[in-house]
mmCIF file of C-alpha atoms in Angstrom:
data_model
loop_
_atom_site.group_PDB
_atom_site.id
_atom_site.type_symbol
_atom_site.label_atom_id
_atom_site.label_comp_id
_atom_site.label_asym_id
_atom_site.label_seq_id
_atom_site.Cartn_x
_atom_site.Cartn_y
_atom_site.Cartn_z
ATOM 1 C CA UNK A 281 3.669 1.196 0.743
ATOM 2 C CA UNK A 282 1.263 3.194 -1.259
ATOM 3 C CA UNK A 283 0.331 4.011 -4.921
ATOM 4 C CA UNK A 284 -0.470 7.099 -6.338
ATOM 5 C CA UNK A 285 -1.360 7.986 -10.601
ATOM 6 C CA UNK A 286 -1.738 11.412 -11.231
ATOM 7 C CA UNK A 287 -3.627 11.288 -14.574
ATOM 8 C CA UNK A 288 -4.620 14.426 -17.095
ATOM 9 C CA UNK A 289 -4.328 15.309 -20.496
ATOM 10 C CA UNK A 290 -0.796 17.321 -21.233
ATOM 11 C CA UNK A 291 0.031 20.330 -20.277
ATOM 12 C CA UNK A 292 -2.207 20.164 -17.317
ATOM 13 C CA UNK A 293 0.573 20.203 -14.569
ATOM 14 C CA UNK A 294 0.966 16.810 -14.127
ATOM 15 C CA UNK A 295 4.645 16.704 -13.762
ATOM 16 C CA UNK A 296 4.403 19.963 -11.781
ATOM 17 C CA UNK A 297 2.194 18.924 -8.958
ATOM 18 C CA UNK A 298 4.350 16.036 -8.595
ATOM 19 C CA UNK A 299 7.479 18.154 -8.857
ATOM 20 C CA UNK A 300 6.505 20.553 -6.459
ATOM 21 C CA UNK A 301 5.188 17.255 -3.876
ATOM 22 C CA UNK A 302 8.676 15.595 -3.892
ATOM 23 C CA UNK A 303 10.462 18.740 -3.212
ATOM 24 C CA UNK A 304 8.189 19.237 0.197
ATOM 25 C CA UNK A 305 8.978 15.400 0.711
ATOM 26 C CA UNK A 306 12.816 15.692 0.349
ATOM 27 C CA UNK A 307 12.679 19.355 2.485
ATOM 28 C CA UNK A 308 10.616 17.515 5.343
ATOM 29 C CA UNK A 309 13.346 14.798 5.483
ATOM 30 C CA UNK A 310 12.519 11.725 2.676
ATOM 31 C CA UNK A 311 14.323 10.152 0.077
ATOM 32 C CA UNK A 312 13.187 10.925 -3.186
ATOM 33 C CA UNK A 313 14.000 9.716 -6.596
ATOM 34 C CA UNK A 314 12.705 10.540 -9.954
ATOM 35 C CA UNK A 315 12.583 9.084 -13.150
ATOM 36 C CA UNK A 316 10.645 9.520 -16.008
ATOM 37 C CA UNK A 317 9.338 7.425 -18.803
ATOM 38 C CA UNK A 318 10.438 8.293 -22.632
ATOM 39 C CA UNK A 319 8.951 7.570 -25.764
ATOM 40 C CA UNK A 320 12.261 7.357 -27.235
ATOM 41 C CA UNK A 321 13.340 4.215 -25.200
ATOM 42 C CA UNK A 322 9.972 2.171 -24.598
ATOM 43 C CA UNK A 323 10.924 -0.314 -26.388
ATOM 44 C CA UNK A 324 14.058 -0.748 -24.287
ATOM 45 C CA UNK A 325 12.978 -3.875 -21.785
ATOM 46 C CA UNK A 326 13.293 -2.608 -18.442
ATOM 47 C CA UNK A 327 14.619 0.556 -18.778
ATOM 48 C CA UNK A 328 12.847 2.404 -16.325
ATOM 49 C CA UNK A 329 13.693 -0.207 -13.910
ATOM 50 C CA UNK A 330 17.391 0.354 -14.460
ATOM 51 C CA UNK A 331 16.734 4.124 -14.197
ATOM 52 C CA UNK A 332 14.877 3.852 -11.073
ATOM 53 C CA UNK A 333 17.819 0.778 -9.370
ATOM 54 C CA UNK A 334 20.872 3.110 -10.816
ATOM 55 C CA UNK A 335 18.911 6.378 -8.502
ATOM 56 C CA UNK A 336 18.322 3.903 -5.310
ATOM 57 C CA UNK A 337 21.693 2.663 -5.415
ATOM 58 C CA UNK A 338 22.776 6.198 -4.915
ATOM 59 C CA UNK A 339 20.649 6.501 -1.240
ATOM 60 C CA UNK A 340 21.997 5.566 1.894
ATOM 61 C CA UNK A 341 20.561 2.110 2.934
ATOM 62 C CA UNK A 342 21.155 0.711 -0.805
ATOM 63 C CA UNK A 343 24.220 -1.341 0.540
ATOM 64 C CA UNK A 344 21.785 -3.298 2.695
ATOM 65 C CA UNK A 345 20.435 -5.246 -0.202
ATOM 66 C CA UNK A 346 21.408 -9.099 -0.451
ATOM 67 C CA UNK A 347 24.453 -10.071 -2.744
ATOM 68 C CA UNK A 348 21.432 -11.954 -4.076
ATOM 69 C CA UNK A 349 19.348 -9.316 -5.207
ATOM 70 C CA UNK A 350 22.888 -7.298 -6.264
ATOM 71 C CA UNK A 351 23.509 -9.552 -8.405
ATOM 72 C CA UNK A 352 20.282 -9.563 -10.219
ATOM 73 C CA UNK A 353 20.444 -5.738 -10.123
ATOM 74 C CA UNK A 354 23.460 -5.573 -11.732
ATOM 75 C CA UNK A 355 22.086 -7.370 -14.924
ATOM 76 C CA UNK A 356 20.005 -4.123 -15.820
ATOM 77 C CA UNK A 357 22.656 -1.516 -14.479
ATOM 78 C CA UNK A 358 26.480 -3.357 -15.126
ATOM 79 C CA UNK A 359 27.610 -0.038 -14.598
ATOM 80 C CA UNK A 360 27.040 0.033 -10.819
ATOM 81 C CA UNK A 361 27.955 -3.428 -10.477
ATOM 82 C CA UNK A 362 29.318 -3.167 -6.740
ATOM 83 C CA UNK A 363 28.841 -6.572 -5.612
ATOM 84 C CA UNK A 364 27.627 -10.179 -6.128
ATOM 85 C CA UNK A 365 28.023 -12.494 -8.942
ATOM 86 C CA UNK A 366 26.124 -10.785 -12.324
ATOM 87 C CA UNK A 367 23.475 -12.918 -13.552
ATOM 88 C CA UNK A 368 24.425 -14.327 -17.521
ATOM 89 C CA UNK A 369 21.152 -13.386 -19.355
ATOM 90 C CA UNK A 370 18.516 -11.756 -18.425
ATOM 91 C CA UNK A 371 16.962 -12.717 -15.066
ATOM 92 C CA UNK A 372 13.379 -13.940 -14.840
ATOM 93 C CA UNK A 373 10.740 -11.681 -13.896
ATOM 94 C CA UNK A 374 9.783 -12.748 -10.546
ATOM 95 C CA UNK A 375 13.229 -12.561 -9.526
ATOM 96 C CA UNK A 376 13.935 -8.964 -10.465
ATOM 97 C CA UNK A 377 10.810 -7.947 -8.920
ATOM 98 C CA UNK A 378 12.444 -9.474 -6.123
ATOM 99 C CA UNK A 379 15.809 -7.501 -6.446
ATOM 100 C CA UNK A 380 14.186 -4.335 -6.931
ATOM 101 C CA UNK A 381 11.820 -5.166 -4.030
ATOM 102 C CA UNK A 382 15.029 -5.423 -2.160
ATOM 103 C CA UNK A 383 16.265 -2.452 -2.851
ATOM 104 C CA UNK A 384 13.289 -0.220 -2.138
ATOM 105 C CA UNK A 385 13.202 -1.888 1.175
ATOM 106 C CA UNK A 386 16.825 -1.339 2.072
ATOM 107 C CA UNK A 387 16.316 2.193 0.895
ATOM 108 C CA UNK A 388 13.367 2.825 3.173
ATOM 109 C CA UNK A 389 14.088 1.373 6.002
ATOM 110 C CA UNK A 390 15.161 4.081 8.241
ATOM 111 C CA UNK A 391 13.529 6.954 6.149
ATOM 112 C CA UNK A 392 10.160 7.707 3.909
ATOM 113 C CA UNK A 393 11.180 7.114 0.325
ATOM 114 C CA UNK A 394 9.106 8.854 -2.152
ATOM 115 C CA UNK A 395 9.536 7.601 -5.871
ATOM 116 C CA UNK A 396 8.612 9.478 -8.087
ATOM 117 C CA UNK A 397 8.069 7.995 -11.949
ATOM 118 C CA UNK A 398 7.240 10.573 -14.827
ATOM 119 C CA UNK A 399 5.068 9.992 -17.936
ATOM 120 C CA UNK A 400 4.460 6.473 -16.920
ATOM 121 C CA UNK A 401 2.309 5.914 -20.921
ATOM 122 C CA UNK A 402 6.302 5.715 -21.957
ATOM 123 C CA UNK A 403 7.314 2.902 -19.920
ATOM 124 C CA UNK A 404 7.910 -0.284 -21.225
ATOM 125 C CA UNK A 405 5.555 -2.883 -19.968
ATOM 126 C CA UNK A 406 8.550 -4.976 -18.047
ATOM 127 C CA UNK A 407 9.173 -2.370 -15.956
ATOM 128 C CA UNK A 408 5.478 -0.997 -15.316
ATOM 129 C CA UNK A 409 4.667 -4.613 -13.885
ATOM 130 C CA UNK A 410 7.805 -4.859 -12.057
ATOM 131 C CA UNK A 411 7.241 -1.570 -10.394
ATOM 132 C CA UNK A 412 3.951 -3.282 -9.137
ATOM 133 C CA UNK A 413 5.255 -6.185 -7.642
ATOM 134 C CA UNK A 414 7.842 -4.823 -5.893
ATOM 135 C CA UNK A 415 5.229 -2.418 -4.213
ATOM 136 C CA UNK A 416 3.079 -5.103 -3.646
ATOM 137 C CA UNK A 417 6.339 -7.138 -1.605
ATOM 138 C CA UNK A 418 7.346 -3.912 0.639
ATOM 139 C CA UNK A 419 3.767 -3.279 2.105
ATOM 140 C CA UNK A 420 5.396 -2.443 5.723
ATOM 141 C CA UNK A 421 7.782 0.303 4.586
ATOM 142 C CA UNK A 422 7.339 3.785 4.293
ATOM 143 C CA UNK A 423 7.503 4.034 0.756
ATOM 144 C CA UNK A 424 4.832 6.209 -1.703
ATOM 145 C CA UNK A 425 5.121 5.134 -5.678
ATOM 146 C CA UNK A 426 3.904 8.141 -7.333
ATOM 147 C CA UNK A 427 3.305 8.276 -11.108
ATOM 148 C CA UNK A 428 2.107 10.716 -13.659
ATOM 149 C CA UNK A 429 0.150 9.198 -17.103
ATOM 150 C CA UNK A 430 -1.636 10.961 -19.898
ATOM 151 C CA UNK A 431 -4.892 10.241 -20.191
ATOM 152 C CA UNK A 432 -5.674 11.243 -24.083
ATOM 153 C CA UNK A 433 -2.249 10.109 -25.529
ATOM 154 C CA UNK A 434 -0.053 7.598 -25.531
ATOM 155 C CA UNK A 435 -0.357 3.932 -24.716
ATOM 156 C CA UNK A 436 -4.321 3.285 -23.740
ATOM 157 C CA UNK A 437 -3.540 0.181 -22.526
ATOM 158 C CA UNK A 438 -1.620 1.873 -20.063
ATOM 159 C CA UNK A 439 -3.906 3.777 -18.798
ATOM 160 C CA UNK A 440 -6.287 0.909 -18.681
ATOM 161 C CA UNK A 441 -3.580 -1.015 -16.487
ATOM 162 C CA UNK A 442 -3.831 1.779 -14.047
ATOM 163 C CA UNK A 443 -7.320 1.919 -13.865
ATOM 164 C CA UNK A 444 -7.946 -1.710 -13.345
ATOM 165 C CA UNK A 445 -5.024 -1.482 -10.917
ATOM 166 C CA UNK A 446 -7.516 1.616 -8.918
ATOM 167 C CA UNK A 447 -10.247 -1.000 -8.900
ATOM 168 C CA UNK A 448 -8.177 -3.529 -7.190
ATOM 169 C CA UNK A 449 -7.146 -1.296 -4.586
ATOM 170 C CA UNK A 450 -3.392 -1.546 -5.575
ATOM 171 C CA UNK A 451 -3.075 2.066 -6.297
ATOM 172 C CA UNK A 452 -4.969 5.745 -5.921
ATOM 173 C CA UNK A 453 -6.045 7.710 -8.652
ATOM 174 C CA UNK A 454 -6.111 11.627 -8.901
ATOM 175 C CA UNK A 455 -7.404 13.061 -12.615
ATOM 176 C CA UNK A 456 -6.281 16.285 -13.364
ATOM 177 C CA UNK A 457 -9.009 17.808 -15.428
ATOM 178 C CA UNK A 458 -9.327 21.585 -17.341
ATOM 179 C CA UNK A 459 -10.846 24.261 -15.412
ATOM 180 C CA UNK A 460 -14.276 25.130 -16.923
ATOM 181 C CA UNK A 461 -14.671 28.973 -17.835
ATOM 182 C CA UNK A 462 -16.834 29.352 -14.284
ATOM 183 C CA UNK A 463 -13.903 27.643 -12.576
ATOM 184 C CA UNK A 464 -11.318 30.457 -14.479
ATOM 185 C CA UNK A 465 -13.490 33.270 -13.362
ATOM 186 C CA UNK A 466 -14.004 32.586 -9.712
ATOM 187 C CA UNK A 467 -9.795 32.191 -9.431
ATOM 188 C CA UNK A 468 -9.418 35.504 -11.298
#
């Protein structure tokens, strides 16, 4: 499994690079789901992990999971509940990394799965660690975590997170930057 941050300021085509990457992924043949992060439900504890479980559940492979790791799933998306007994509360954190691990490894085991996770500065911090470890317990599969962040707005310590994350090796960095006015002239 592999990491990749696409950081930039906004409006510098963040979400469009990535856009246009997944669709190339999906027409050569992988799995791809999106998600994005929004400012309106940070504060929602693990919301973009539900978001992201609720789109693997819909791949082929998803039904591979343990009842296990279904049933620890189903505590942050009742909704799809399919299978295995939901957990009363909410599960501790090692064990939903876990779950999700699970799930990303069901999902990609016959098949690249590219996930892609939008405006990551609007994640809540649950789910930005969770997404971690689960890449971190998948390192055989086929799978490519890519994320867009602001890098002038936002949470800082987010951006921070990724950066020390670059240093240890646990994900790639590419920084979108402004064209200079030489830059715009040689394109024209």
């Amino acid at each position: 499994s592999q990491n990749l941050t696409v950081t930039g300021p906004p409006g510098i085509g963040k979400t469009r690079l990535v856009t246009e990457f997944a669709a190339a992924a999906e027409s050569g043949g992988a799995r791809v789901v999106s998600v994005a992060g929004t400012i309106s439900e940070r504060g929602i504890a693990l919301g973009l992990v539900g978001a992201l479980a609720r789109a693997l559940l819909d791949l082929p492979g998803a039904a591979g999971i343990s009842d296990a790791s279904m049933a620890v799933l189903n505590s942050v998306v009742p909704s799809r509940a399919t299978g295995g007994t939901p957990v009363v509360g909410r599960p501790n954190a090692a064990a939903m990394g876990d779950a999700l691990a699970d799930l990303v490894d069901a999902v990609a085991e016959e098949n690249l799965l590219l996930m892609v996770v939008d405006d990551l500065q609007w994640a809540d911090r649950d789910s930005r660690a969770l997404l971690q470890r689960a890449m971190r317990l998948v390192p055989r599969r086929p799978v490519l975590l890519v994320s867009t962040c602001r890098s002038e707005e936002g949470d800082r310590e987010v951006l921070r997170g990724v950066m020390a994350d670059a240093e240890r090796g646990h994900t790639r960095l590419l920084a979108l930057n402004p064209l200079s006015e030489g830059d715009v002239l040689h394109v024209m």
